[in-house]
Short mmCIF file of C-alpha atoms and ligand atoms in Angstrom, two decimals:
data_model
loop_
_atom_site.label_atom_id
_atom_site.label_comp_id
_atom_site.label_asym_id
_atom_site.label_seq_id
_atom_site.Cartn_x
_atom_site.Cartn_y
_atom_site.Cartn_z
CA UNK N 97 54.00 -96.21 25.97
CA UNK N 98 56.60 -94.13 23.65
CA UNK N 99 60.03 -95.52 24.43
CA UNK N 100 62.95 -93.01 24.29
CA UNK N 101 65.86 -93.31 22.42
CA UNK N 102 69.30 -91.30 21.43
CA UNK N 103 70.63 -88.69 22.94
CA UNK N 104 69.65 -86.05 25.22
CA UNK N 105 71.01 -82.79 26.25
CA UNK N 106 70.37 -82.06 30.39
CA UNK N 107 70.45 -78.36 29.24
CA UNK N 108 71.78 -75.81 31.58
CA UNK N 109 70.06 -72.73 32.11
CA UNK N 110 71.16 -69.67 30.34
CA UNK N 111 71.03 -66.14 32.78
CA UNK N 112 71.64 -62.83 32.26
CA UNK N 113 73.34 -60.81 34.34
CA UNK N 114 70.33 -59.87 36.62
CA UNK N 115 69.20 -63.64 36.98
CA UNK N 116 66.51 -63.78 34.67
CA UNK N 117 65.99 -66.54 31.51
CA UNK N 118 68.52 -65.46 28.45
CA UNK N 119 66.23 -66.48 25.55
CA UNK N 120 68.57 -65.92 22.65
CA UNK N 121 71.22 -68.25 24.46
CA UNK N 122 68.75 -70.52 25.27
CA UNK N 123 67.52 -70.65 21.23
CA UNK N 124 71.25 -70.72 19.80
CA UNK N 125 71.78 -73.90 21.94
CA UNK N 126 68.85 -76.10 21.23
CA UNK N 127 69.22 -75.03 17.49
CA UNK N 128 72.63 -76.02 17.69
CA UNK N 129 72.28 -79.16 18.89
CA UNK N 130 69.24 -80.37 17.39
CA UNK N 131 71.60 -79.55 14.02
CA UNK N 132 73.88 -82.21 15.37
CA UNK N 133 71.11 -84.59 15.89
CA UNK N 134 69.82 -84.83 19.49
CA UNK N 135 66.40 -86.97 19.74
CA UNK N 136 65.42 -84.47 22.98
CA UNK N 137 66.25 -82.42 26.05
CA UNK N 138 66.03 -82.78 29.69
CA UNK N 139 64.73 -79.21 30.93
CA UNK N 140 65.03 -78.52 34.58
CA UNK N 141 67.62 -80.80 36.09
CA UNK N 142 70.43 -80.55 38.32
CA UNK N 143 72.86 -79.14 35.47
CA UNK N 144 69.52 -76.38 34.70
CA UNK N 145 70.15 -75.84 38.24
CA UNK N 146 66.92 -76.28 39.23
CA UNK N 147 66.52 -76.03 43.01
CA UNK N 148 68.77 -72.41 42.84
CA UNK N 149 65.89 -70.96 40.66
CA UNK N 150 63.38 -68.62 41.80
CA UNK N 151 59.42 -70.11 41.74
CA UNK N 152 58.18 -70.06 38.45
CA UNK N 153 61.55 -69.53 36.45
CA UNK N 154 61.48 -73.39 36.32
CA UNK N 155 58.30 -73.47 34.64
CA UNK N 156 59.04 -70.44 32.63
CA UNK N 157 62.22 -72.48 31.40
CA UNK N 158 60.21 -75.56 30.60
CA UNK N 159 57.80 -73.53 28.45
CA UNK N 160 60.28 -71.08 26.95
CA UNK N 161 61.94 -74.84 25.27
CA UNK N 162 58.80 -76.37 24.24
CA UNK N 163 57.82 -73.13 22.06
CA UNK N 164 61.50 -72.97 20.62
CA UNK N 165 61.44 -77.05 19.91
CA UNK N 166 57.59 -77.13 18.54
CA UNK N 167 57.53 -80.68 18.63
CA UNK N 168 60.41 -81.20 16.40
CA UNK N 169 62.19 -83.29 19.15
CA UNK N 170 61.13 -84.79 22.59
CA UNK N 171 61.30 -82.51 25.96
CA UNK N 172 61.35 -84.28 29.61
CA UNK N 173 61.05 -81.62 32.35
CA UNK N 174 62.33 -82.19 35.98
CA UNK N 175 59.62 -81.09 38.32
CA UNK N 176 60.39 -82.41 41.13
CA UNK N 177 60.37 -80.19 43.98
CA UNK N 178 60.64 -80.50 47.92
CA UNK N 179 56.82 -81.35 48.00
CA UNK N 180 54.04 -83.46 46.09
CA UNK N 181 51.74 -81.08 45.84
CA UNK N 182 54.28 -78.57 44.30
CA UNK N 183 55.35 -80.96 42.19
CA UNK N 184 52.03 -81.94 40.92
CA UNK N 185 51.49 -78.05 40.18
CA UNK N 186 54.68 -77.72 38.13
CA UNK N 187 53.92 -81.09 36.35
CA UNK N 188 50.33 -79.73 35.42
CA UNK N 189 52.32 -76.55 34.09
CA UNK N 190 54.59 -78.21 32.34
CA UNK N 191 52.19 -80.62 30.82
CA UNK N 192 50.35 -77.40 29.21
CA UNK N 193 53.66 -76.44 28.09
CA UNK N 194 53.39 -79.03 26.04
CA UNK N 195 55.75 -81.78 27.75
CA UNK N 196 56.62 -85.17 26.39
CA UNK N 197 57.44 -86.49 29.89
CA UNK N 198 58.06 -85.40 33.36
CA UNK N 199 60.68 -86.29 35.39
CA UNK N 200 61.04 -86.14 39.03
CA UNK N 201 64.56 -86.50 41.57
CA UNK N 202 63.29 -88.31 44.67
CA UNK N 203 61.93 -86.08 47.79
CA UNK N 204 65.31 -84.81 49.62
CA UNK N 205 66.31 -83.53 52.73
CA UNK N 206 63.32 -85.02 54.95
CA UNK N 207 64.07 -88.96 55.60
CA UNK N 208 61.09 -90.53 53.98
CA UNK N 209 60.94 -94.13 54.16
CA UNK N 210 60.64 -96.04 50.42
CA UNK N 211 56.62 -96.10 51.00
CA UNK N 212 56.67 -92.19 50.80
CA UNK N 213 58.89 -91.79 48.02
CA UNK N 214 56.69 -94.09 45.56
CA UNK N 215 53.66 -92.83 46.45
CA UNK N 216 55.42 -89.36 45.36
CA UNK N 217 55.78 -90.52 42.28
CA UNK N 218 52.34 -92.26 41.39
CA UNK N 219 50.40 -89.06 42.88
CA UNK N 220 52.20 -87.09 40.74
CA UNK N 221 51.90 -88.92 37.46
CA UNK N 222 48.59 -89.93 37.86
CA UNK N 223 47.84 -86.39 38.73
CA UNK N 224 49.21 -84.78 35.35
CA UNK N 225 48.54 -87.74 33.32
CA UNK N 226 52.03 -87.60 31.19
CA UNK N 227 54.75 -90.48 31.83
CA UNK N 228 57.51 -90.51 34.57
CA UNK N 229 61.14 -90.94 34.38
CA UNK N 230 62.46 -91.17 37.69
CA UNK N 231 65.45 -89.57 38.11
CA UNK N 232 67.92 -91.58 39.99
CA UNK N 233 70.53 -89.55 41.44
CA UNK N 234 72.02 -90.63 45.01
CA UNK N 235 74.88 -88.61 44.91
CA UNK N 236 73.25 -85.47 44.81
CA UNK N 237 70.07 -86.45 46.28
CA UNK N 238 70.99 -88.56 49.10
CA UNK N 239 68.35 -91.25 48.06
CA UNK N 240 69.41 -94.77 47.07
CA UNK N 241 67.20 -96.98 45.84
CA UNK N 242 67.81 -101.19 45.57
CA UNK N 243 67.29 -102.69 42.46
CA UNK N 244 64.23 -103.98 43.64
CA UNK N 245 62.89 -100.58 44.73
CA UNK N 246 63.83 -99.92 41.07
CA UNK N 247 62.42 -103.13 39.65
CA UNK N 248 59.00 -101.61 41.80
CA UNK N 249 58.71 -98.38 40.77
CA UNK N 250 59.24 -99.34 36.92
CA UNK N 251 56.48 -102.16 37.46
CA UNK N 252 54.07 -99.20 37.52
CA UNK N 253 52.18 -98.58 34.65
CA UNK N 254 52.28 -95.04 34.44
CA UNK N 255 56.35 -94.99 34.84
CA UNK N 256 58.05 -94.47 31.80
CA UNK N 257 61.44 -95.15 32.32
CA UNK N 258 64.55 -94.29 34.40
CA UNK N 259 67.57 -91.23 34.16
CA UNK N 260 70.46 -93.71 35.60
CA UNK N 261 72.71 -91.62 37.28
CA UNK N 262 74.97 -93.57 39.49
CA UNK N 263 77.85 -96.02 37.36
CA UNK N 264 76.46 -99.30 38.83
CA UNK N 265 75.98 -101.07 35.52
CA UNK N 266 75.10 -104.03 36.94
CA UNK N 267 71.75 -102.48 38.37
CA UNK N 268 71.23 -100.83 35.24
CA UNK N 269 71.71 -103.98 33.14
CA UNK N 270 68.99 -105.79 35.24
CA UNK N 271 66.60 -103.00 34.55
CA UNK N 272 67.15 -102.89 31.18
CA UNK N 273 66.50 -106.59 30.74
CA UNK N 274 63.40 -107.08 33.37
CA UNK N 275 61.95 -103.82 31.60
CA UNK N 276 62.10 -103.92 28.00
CA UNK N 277 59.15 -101.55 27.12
CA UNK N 278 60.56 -98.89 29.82
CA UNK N 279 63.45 -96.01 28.70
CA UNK N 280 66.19 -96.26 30.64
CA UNK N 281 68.52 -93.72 29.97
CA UNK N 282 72.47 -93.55 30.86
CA UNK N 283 73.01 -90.19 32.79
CA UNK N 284 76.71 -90.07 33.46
CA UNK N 285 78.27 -89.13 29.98
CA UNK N 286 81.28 -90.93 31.03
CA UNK N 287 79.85 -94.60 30.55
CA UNK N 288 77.83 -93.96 27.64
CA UNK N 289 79.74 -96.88 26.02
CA UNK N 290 79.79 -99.24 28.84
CA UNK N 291 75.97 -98.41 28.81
CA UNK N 292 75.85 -98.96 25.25
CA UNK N 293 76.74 -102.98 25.95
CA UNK N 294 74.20 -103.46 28.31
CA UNK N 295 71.52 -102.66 26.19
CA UNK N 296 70.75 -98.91 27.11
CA UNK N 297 69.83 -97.11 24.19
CA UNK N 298 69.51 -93.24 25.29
CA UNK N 299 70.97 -91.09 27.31
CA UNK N 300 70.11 -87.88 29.26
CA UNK N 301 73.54 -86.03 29.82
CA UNK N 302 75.30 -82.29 30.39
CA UNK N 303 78.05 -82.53 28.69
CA UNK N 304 75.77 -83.55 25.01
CA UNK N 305 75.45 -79.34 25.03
CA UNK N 306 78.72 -78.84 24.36
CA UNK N 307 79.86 -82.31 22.30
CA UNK N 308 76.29 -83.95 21.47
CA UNK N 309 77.84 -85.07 17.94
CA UNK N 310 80.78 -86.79 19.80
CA UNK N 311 77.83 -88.94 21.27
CA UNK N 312 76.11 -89.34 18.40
CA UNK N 313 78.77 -90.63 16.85
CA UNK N 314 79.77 -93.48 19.45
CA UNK N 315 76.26 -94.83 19.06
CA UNK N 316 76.31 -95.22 15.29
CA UNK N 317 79.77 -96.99 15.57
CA UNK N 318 78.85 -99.09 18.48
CA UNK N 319 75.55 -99.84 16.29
CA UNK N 320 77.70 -100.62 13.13
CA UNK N 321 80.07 -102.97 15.73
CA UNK N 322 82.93 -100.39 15.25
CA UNK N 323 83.66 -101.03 18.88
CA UNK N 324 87.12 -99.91 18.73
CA UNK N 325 86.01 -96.68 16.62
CA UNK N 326 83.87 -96.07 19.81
CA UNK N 327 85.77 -96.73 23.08
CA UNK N 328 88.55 -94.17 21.16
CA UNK N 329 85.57 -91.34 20.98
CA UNK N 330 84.91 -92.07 24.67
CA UNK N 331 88.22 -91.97 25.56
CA UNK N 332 88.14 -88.70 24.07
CA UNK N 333 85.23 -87.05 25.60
CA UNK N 334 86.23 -88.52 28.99
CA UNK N 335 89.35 -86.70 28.83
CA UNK N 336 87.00 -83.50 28.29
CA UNK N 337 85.02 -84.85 31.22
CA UNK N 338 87.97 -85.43 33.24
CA UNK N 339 88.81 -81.43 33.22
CA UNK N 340 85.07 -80.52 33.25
CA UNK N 341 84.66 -82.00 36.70
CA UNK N 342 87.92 -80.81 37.73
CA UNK N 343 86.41 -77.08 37.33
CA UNK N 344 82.88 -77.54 38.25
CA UNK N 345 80.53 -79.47 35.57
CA UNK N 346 77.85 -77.22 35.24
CA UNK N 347 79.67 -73.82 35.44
CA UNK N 348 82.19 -75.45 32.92
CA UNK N 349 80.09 -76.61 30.75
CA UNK N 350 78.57 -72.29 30.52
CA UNK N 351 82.10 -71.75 30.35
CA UNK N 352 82.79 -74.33 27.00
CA UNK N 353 79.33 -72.57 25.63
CA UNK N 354 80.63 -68.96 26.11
CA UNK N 355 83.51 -70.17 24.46
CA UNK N 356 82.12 -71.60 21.73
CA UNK N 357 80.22 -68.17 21.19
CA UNK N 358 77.21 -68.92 23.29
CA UNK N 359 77.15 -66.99 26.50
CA UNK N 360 75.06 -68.22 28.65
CA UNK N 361 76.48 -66.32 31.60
CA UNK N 362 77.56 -67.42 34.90
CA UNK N 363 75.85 -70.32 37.56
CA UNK N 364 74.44 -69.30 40.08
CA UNK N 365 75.77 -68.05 43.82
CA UNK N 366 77.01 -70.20 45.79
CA UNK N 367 78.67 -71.41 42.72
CA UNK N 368 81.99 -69.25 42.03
CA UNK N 369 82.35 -67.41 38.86
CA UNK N 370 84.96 -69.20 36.38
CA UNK N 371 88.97 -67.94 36.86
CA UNK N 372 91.04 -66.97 33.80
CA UNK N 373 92.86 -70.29 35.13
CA UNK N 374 89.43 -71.84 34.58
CA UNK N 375 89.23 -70.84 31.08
CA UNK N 376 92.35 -71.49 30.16
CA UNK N 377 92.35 -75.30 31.19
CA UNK N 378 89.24 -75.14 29.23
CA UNK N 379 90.42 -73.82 26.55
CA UNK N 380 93.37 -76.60 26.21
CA UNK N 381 90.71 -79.61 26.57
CA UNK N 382 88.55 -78.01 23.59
CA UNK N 383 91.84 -78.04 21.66
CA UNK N 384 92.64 -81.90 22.33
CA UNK N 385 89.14 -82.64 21.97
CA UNK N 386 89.05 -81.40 18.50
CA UNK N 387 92.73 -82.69 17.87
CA UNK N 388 91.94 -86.13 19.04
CA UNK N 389 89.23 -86.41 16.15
CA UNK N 390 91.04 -85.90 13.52
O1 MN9 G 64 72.34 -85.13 33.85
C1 MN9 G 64 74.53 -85.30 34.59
N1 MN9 G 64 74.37 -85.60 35.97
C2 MN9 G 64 74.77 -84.82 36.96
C3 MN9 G 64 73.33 -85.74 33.87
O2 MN9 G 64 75.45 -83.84 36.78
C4 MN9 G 64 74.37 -85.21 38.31
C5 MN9 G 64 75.74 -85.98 33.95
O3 MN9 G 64 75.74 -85.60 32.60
C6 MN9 G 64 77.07 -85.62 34.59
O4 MN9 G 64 77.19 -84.21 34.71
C7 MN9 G 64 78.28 -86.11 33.82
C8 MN9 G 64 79.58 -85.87 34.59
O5 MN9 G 64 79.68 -86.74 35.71
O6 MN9 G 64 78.14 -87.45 33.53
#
């Protein structure tokens, strides 16, 4: 099985004005990054804000990337949805899109016990046929798995790997050592570093759309052993971070875009259009961001 590695935009999902897909947005930002070097994307996710779109813009999404990339980088596609079946249909149309991987957050809402929430995932891989990466995101999901609901999941053959979005290193360290053949990517942006040390070796974040070579570059000086090179970069994307949250990550992060001239338009309702305030806090990070590298 192909193991994953480098970095990976969670692209957000560029709208016009009416709601539907902004292609042109949507081209200038995977051709900007994949200038700066990103090994993938992660289509679909929570920062694509996938459960606000209609049925069928998320598949629409998923193919729209995988003709603009034509296979010149990897693209994992979250299509998980409130049931399996629906999820197996999406994963079917994404895997004639032309997927590398699928990706799925755990069933929400409904209590399922752990039994139910596997078996989501094996149905659905085995149904498509491509490899999973479970997306493990308790904060917004409301699911936590043990490490040894983990350890389970990633002792299946036809799971990939693992999106790690929660900062309990310690879990993810234990994964990365039982499962050596298995991706297990860092998804908070903010411990890429810290992740870096325990042997992690790609990451699936939001923020990589707007500073993917800042990430980039903390890899290749963690990999040279320029650790002190690299824990200054985070410091300086966390302070970026730090403000990002502050506003709203995924609406900020369209706002950073817009302001560096791609305009991707707004999130959607109930999310709150961005202030001037907004912008201008914005604004000032970009500024110390590009300061601090200097
Ligand atoms: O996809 C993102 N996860 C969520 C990854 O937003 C739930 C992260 O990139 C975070 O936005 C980022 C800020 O906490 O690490």
């Amino acid at each position: 099985m192909k193991k994953f590695e480098g970095v990976f935009p969670a692209i957000i999902t560029p709208l016009k004005e009416d709601e539907s897909l902004n292609l042109t947005a949507l081209e200038k930002l995977i051709e900007k990054t994949l200038a700066q070097g990103v090994s993938g994307f992660y289509v679909g996710g929570s920062t694509g804000e996938s459960f606000l779109l209609p049925d069928g813009q998320r598949t629409e999404l998923i193919r729209a990337v995988c003709d603009i990339v034509r296979g010149r980088a990897g693209v994992i596609a979250n299509i998980g949805t409130f049931s399996t079946s629906a999820s197996i249909r999406m994963a079917e149309q994404a895997a004639d899109a032309g997927v590398s991987a699928i990706s799925a957050v755990p069933p929400f809402y409904f209590p399922y016990n752990k039994t139910e929430i596997k078996e989501y995932y094996y149905d659905i891989q085995r149904a498509s046929g491509l490899p999973m990466i479970v997306y493990n995101v308790p904060k917004l999901s409301g699911v936590s798995f043990g490490t040894g609901e983990l350890e389970e999941l990633l002792g299946h053959e036809g799971i990939a790997g693992i999106k790690q979005t929660t900062y309990d290193l310690y879990q993810t360290e234990t994964l990365v050592r039982s499962f050596p053949g298995k991706s297990v990517f860092c998804g908070h942006d903010e411990i890429f570093l810290p992740a870096l040390s325990v042997g992690v070796n790609a990451a699936i974040g939001s923020t990589f759309s707007i500073m993917a070579d800042k990430f980039i570059e903390i890899r290749r000086q963690y990999q040279s052993g320029r650790l002190e090179r690299a824990r200054a970069l985070q410091g300086s994307v966390n302070q970026m971070i730090d403000v990002l949250l502050e506003v709203g990550i995924f609406k900020a992060i369209k706002g950073v875009l817009k302001l560096q001239g791609i305009d991707c338009g707004d999130c959607k309702r109930p999310f709150k259009e961005l202030t001037e305030a907004d912008y201008k806090k914005l604004e000032q990070a970009m500024k110390i961001l590009e300061e601090g590298n200097r």
